Structure formats: structure tokens, C-alpha cells
GROMACS .gro file of N, CA and C in nm:
model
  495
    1UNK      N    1  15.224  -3.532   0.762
    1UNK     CA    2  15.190  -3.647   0.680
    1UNK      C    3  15.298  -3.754   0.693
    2UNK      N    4  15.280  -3.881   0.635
    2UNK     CA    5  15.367  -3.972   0.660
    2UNK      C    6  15.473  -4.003   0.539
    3UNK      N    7  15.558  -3.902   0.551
    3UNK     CA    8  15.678  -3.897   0.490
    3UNK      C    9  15.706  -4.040   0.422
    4UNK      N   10  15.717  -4.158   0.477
    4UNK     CA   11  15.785  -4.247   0.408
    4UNK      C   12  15.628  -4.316   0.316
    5UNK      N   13  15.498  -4.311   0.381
    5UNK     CA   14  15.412  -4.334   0.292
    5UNK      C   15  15.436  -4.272   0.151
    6UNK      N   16  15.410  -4.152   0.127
    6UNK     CA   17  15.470  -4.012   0.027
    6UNK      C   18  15.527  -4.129  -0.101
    7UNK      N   19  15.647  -4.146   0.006
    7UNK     CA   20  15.783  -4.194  -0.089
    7UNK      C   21  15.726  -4.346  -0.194
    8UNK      N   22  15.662  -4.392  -0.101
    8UNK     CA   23  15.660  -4.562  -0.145
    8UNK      C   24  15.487  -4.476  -0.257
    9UNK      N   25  15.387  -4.395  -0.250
    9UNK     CA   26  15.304  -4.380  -0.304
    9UNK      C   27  15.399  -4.287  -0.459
   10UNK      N   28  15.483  -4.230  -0.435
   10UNK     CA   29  15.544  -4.179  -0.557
   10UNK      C   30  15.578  -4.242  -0.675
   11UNK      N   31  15.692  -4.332  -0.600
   11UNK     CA   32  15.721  -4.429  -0.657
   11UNK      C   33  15.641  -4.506  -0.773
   12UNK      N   34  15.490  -4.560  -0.665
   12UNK     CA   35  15.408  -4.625  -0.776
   12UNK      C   36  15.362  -4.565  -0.822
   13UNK      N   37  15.339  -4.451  -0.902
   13UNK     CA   38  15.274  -4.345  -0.986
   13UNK      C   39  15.314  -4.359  -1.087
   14UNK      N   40  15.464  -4.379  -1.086
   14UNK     CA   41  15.550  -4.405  -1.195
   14UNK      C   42  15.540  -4.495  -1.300
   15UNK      N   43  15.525  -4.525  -1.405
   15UNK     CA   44  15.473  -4.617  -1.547
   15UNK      C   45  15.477  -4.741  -1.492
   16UNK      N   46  15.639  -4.765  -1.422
   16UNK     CA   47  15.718  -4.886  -1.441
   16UNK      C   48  15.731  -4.921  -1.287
   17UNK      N   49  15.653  -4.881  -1.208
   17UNK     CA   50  15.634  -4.893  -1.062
   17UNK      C   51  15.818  -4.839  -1.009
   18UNK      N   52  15.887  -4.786  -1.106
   18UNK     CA   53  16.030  -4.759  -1.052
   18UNK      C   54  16.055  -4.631  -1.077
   19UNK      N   55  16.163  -4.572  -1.009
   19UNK     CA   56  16.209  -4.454  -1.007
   19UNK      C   57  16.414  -4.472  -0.966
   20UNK      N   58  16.427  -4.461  -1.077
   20UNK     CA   59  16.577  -4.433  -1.074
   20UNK      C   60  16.656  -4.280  -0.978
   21UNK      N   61  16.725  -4.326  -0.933
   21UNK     CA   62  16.780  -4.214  -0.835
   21UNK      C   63  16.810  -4.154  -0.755
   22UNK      N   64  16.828  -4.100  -0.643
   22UNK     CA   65  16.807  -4.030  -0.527
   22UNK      C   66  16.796  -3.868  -0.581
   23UNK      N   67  16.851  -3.813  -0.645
   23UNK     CA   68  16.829  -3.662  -0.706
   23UNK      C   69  16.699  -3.697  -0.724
   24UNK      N   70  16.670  -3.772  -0.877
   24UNK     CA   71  16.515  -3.745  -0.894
   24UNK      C   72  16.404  -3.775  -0.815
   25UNK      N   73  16.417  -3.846  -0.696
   25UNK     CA   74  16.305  -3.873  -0.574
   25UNK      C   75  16.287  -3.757  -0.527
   26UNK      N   76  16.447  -3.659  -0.459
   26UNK     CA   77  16.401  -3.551  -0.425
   26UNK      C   78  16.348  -3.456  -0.477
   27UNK      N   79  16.387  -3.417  -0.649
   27UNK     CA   80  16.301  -3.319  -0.686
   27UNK      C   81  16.208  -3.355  -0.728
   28UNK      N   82  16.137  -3.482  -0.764
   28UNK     CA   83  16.001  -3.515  -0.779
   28UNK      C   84  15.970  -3.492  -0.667
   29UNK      N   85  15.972  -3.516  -0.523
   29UNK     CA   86  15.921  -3.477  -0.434
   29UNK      C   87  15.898  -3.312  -0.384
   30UNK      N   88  16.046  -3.272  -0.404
   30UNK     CA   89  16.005  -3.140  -0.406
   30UNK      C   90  15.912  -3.074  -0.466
   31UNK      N   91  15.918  -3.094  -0.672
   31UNK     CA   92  15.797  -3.037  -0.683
   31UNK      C   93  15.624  -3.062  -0.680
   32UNK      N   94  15.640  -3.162  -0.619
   32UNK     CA   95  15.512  -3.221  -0.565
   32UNK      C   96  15.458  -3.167  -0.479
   33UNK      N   97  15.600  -3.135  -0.363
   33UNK     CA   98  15.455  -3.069  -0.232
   33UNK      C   99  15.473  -2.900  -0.295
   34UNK      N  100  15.532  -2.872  -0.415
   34UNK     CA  101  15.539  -2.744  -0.498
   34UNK      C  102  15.409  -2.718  -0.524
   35UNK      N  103  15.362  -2.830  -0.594
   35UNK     CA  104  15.264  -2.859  -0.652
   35UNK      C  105  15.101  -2.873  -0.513
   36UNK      N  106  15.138  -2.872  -0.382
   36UNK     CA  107  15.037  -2.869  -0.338
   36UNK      C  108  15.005  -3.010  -0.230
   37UNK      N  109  15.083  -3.119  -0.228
   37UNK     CA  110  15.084  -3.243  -0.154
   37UNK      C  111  15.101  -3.156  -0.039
   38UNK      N  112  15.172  -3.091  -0.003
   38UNK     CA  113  15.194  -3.058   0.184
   38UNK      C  114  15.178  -3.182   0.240
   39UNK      N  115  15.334  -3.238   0.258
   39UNK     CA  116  15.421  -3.327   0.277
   39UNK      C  117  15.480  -3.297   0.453
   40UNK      N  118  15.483  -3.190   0.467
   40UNK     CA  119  15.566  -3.110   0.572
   40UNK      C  120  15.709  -3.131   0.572
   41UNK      N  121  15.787  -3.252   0.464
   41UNK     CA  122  15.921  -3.195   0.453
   41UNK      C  123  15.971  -3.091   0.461
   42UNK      N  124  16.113  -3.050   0.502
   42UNK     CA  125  16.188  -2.956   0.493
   42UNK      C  126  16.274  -2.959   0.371
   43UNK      N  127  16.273  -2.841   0.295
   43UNK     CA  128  16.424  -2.828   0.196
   43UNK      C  129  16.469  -2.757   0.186
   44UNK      N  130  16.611  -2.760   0.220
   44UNK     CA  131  16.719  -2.655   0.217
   44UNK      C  132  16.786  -2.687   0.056
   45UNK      N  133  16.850  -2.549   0.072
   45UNK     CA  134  16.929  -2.610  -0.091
   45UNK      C  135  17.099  -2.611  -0.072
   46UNK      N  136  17.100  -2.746  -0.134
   46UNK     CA  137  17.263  -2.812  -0.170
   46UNK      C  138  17.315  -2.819  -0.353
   47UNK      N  139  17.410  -2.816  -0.322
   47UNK     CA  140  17.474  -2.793  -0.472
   47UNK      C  141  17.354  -2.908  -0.591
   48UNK      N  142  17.280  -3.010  -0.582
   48UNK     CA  143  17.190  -3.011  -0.649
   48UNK      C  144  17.059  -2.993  -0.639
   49UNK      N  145  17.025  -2.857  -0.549
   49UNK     CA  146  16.919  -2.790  -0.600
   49UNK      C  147  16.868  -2.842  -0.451
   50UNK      N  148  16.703  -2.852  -0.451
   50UNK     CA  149  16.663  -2.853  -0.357
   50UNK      C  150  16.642  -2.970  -0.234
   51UNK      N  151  16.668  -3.014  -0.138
   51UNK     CA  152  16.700  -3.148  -0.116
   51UNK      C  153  16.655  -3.159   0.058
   52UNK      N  154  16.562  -3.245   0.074
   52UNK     CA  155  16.517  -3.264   0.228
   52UNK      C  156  16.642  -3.368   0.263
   53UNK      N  157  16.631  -3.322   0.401
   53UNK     CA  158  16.728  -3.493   0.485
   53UNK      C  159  16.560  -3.608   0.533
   54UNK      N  160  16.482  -3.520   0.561
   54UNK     CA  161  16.367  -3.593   0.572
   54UNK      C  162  16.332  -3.692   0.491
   55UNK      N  163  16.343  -3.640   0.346
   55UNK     CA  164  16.260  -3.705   0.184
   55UNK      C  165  16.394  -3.876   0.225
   56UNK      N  166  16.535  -3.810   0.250
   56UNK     CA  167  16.639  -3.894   0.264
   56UNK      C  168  16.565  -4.006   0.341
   57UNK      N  169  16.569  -4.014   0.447
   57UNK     CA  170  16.552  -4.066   0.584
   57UNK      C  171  16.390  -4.141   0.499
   58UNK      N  172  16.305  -4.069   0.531
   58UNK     CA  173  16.187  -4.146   0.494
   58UNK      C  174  16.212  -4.279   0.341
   59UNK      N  175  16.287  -4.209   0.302
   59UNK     CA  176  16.338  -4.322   0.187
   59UNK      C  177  16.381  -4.481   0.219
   60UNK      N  178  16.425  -4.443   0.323
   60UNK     CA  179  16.517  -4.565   0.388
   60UNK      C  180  16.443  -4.621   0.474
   61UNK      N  181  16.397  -4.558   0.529
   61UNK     CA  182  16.256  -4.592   0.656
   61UNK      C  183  16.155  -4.689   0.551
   62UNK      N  184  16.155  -4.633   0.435
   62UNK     CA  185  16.016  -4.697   0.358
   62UNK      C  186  16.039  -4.838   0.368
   63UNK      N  187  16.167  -4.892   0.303
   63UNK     CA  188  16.244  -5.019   0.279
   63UNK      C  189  16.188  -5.080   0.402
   64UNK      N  190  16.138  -5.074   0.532
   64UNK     CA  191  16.152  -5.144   0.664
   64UNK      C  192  15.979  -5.171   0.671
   65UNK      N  193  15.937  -5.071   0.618
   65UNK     CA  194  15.748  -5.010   0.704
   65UNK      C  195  15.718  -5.063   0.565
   66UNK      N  196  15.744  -5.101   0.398
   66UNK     CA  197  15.615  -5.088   0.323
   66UNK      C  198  15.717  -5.246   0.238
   67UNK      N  199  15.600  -5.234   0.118
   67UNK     CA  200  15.656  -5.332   0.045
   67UNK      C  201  15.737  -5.196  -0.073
   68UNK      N  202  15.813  -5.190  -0.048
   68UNK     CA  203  15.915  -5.091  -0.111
   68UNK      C  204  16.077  -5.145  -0.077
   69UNK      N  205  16.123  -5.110  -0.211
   69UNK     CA  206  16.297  -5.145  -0.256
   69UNK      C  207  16.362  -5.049  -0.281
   70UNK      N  208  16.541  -5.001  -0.190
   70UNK     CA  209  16.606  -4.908  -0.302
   70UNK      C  210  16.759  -5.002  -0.290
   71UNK      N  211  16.716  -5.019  -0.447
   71UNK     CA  212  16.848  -5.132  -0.460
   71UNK      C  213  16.959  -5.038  -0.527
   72UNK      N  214  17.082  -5.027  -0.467
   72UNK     CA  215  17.175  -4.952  -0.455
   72UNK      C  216  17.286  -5.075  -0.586
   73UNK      N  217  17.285  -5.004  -0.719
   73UNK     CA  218  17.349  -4.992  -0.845
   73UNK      C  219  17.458  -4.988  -0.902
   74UNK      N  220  17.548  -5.038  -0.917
   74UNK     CA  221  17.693  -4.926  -0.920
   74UNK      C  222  17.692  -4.932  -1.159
   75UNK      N  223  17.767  -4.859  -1.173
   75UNK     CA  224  17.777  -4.852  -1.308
   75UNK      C  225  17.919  -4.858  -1.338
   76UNK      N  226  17.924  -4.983  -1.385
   76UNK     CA  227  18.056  -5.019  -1.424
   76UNK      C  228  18.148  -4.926  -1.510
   77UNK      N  229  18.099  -4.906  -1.659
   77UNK     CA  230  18.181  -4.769  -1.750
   77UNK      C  231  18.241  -4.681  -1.632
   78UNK      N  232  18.121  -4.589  -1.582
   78UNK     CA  233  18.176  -4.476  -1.553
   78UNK      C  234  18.195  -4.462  -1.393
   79UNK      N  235  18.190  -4.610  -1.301
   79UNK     CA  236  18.179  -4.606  -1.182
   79UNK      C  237  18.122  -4.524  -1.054
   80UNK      N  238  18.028  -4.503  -1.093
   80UNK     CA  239  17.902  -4.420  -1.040
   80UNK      C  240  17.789  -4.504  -0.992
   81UNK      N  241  17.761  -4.501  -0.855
   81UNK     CA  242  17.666  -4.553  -0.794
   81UNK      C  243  17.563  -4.481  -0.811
   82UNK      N  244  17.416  -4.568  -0.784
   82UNK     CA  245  17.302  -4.508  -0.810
   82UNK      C  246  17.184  -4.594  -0.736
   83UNK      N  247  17.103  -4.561  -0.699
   83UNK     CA  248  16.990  -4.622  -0.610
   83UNK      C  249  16.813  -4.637  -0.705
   84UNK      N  250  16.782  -4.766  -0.696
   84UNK     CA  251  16.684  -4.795  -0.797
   84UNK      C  252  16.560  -4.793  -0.695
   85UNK      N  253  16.437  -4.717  -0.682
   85UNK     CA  254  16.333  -4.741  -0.609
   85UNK      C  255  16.197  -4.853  -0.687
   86UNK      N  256  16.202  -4.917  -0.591
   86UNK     CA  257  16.092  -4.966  -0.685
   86UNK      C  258  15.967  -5.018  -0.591
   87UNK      N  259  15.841  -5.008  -0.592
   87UNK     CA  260  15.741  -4.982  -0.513
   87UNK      C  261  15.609  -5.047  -0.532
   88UNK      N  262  15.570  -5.189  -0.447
   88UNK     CA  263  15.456  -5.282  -0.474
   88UNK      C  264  15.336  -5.236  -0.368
   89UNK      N  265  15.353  -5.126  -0.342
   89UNK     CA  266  15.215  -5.060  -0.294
   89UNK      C  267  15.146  -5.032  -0.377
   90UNK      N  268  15.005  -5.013  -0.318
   90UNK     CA  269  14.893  -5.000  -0.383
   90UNK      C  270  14.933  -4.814  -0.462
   91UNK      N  271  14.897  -4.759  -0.607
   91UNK     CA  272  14.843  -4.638  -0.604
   91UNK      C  273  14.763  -4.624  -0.523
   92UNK      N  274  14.836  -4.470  -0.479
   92UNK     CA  275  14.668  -4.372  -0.397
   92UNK      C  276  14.601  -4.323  -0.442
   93UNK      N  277  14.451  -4.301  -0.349
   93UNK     CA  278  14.388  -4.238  -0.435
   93UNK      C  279  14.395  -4.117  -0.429
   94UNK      N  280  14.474  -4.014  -0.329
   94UNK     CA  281  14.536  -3.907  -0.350
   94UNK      C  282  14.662  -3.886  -0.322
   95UNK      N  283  14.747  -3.799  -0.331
   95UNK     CA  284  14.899  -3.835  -0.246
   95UNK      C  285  14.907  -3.689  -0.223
   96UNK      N  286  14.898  -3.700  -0.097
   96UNK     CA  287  14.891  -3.612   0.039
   96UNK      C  288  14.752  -3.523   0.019
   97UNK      N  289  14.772  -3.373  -0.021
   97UNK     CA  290  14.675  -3.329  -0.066
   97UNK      C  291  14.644  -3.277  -0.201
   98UNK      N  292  14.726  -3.369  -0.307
   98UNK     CA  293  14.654  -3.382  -0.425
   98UNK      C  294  14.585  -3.497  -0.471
   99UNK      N  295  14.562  -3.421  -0.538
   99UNK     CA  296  14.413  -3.554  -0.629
   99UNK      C  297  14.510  -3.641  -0.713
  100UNK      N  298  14.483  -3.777  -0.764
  100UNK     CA  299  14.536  -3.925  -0.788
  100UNK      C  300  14.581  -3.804  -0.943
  101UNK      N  301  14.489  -3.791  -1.025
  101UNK     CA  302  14.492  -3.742  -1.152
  101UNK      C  303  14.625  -3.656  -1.150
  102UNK      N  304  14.538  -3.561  -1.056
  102UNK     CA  305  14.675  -3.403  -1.057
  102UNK      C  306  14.850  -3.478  -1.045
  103UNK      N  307  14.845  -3.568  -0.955
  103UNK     CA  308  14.986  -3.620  -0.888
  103UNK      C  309  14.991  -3.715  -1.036
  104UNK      N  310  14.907  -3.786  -1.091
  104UNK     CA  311  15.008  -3.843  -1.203
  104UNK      C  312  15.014  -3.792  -1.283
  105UNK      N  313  14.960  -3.680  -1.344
  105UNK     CA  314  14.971  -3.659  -1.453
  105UNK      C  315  15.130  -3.510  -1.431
  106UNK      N  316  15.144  -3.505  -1.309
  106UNK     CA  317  15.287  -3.452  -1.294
  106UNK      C  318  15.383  -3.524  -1.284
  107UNK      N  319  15.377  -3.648  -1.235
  107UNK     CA  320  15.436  -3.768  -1.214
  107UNK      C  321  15.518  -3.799  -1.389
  108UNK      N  322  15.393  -3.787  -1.447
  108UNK     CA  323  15.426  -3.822  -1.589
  108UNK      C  324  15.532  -3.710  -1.671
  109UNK      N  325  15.486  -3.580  -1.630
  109UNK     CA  326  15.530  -3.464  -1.723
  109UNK      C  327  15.720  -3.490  -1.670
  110UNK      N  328  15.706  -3.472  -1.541
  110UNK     CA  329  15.842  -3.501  -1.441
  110UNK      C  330  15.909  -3.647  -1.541
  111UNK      N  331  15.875  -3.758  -1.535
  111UNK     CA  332  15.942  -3.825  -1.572
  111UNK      C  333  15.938  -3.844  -1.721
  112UNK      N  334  15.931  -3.765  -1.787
  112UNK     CA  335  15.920  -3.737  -1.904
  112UNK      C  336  16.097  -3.656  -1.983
  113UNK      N  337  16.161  -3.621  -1.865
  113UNK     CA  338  16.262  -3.502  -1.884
  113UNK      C  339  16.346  -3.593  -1.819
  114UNK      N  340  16.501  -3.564  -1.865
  114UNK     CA  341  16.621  -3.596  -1.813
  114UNK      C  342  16.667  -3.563  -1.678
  115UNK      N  343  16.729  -3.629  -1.622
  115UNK     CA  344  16.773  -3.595  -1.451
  115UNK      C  345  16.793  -3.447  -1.415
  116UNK      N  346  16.858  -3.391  -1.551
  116UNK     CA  347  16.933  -3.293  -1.559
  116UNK      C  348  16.827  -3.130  -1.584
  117UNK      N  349  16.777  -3.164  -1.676
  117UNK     CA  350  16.675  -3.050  -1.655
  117UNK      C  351  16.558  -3.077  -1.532
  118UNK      N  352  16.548  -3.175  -1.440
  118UNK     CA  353  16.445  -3.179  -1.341
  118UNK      C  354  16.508  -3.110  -1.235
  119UNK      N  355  16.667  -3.127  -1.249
  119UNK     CA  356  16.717  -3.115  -1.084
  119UNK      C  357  16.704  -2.902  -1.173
  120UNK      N  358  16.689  -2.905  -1.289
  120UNK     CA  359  16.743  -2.758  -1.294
  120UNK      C  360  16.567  -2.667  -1.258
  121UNK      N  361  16.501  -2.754  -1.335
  121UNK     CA  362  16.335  -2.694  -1.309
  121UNK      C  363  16.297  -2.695  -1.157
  122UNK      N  364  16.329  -2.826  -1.045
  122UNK     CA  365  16.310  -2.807  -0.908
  122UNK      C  366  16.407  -2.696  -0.872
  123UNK      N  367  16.490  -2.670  -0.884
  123UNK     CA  368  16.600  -2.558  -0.866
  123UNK      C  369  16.544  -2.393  -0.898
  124UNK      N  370  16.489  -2.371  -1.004
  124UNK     CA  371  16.453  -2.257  -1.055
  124UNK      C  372  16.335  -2.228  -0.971
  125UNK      N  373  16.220  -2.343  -0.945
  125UNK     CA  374  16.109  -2.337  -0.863
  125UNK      C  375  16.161  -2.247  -0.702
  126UNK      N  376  16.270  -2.350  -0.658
  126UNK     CA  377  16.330  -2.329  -0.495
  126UNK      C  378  16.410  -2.161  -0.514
  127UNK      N  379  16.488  -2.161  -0.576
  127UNK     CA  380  16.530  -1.955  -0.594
  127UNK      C  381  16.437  -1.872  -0.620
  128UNK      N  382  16.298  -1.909  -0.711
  128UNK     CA  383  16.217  -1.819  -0.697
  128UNK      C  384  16.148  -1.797  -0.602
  129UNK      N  385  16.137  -1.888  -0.496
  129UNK     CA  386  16.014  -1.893  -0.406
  129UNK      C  387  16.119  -1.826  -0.267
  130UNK      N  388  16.269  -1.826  -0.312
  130UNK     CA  389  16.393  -1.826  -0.166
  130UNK      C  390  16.441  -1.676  -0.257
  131UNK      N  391  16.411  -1.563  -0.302
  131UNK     CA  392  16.462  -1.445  -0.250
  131UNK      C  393  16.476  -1.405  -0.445
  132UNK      N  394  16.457  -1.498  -0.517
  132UNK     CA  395  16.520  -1.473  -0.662
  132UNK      C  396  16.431  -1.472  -0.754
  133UNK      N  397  16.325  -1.395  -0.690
  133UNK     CA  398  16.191  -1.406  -0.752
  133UNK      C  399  16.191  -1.334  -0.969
  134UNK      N  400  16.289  -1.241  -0.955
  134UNK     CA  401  16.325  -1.160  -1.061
  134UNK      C  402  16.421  -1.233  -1.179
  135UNK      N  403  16.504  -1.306  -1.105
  135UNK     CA  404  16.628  -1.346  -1.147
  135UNK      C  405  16.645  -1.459  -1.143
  136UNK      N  406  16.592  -1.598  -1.136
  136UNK     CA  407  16.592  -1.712  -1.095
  136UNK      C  408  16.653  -1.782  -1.203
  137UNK      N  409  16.650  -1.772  -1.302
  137UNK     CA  410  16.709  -1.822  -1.427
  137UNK      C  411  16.889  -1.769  -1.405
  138UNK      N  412  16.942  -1.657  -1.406
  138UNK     CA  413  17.041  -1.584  -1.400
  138UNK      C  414  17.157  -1.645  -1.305
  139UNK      N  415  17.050  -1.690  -1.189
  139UNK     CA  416  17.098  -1.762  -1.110
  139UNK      C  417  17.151  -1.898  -1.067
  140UNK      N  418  17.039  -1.940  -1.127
  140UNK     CA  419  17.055  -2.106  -1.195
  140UNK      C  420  17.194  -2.077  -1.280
  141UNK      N  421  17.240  -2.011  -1.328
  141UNK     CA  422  17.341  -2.045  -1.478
  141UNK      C  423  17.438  -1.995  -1.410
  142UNK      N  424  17.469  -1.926  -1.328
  142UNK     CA  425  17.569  -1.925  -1.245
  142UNK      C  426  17.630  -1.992  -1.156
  143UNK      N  427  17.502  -2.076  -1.038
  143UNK     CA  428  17.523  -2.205  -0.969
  143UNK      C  429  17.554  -2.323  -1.048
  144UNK      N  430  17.505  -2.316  -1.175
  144UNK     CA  431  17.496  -2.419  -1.250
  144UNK      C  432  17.564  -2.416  -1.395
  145UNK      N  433  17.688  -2.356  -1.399
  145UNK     CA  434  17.721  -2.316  -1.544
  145UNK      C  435  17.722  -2.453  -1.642
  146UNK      N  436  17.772  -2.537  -1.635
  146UNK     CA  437  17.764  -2.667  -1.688
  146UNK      C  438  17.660  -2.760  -1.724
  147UNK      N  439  17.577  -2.727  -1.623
  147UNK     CA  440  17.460  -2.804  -1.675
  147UNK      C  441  17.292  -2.705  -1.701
  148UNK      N  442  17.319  -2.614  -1.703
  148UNK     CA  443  17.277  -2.466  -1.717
  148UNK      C  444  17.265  -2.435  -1.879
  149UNK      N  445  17.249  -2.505  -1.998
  149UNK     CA  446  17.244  -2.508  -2.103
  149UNK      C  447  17.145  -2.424  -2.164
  150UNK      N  448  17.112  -2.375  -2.269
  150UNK     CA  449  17.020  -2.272  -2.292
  150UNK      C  450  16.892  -2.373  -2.307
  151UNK      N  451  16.914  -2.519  -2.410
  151UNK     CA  452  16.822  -2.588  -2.495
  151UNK      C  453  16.788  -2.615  -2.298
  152UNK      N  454  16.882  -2.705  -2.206
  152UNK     CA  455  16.823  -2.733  -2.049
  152UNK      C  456  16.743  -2.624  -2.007
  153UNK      N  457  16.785  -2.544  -1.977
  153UNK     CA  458  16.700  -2.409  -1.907
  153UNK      C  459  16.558  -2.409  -2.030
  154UNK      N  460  16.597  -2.401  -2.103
  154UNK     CA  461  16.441  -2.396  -2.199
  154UNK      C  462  16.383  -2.525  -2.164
  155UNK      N  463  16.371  -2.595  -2.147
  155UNK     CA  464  16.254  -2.757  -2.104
  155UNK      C  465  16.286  -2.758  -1.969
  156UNK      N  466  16.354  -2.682  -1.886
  156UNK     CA  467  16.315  -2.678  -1.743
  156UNK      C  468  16.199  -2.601  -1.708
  157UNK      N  469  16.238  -2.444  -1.814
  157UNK     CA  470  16.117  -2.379  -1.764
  157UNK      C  471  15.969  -2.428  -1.859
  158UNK      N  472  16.003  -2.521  -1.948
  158UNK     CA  473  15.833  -2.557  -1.997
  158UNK      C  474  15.788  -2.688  -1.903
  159UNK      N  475  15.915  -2.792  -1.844
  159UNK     CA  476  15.864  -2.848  -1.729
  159UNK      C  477  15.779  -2.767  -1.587
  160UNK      N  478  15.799  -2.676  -1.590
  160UNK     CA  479  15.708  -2.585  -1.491
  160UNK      C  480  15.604  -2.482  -1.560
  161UNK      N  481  15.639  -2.458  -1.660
  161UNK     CA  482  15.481  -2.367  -1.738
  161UNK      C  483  15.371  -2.522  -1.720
  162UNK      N  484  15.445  -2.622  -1.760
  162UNK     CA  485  15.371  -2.766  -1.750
  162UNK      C  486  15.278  -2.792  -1.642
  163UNK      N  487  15.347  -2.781  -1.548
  163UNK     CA  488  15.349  -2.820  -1.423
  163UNK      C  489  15.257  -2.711  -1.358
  164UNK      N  490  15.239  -2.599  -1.389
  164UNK     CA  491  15.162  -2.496  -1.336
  164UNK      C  492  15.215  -2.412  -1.249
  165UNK      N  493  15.326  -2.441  -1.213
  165UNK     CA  494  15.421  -2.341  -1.104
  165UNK      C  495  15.484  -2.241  -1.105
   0.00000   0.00000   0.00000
């Protein structure tokens, strides 16, 4: 499928035609083709959870091929850069091989939750499906002691009872 299409159709799913981030692109993307898009990205996992170089790359590619923006942020307080997507393509009427409905109304549940429990719910999804089928939680709080919170881990895993995964 066309990876950077994906990206710029995600994007506009979103309330506010925007999506704050590079973490949350990838695990919205991740659990999207979780969810059934078959994207044909690749994801390996890096210290935040599950993460294509593809989802990367097609991101940047989009900026050139669509009417799509990632305006790169910096945050003065705490000096932390951050990348703003924002996306004047049309909604699809499916995105990849889900239905318009199915993809927003995950679209919605996803951006509904903090950075922090998404990168932990795409995370719990990627160890269960990579060898931690028993233990996936156990695991998370070990990779993740800090942001591994009981109240986080509890709305990560109802972001995926949500989500159907």
C-alpha cells in the first residue's frame, strides 16, 4: 500500500485535521494496521515501543507527494522539539483495508488518551503479539518503570479492550 498516502489519510481522520508528534503517528499507525489496515510497514521495537523507519520515511515523503505539513516545534519551558502534522487531503473512504467508520472511530478512541498511555497500549499490543503473549503487562513495567503507572497501564489496557485487540 502507499505508505505515505496512509500517513496524510490518518492525519485527516483526526477532529482538527492535526496530529501532534512523531511517537503518536507511529503508534496510531501501528495500531491501525493492528487493527487490520495492512499497511505492509515494518515494526521493530525501540525504547518507545513500536516504531517503523518506513511510517518515518513515508512521513517526510508525504510533505513532497500530498497537500500535507510536519512543522517541526521547539518548546521553549522545557526545550523539547516536536513535529506538528497537519493534513488538507481529502478523508478516505477507507484507509487501507479498513472501513472509513472502523478507522475513525479508532482514530477517535486513540486520540482520546495521552501520548503516554498510547505509546504504552501500542507497546503492550507489539510484546503480546512478539513472544509475551502471558506476560505483556509485566513487561511493559519493567521496560517502562516510569511511565508504567498502574492508573497508565489501566487506560492502556481499556484503550485496547476499546479498540478490540
Amino acid at each position: 500500500m502507499n505508505t505515505e498516502k496512509l500517513v496524510t489519510e490518518i492525519v485527516a481522520l483526526h477532529a482538527d485535521r492535526r496530529l501532534v508528534g512523531k511517537t503518536r503517528l507511529q503508534k496510531t499507525f501501528y495500531l491501525l494496521d493492528e487493527l487490520g489496515m495492512n499497511s505492509g510497514a515494518d515494526f521493530d521495537y525501540h525504547h518507545y515501543g513500536p516504531y517503523s523507519a518506513d511510517v518515518a520515511s513515508a512521513a517526510e515523503m508525504a510533505t513532497l507527494l500530498y497537500d500535507f505539513e510536519a512543522e517541526e516545534r521547539h518548546s521553549g519551558a522545557r526545550g523539547v522539539s516536536y513535529v506538528v502534522y497537519s493534513s488538507k487531503e481529502k478523508q478516505p473512504k477507507k484507509l487501507g483495508d479498513l472501513s472509513k467508520a472502523r478507522a475513525e472511530a479508532a482514530v477517535a478512541s486513540m486520540a482520546s488518551v495521552s501520548d503516554v498511555v498510547l505509546e504504552l497500549a501500542a507497546t503492550m499490543v507489539f510484546l503480546r503479539k512478539n513472544g509475551y503473549e502471558e506476560d505483556f503487562v509485566d513487561e511493559v513495567q519493567q521496560r517502562k518503570p516510569l511511565k508504567a503507572t498502574q492508573d497508565r497501564l489501566s487506560r492502556a489496557q481499556k484503550l485496547i479492550e476499546e479498540l478490540r485487540l
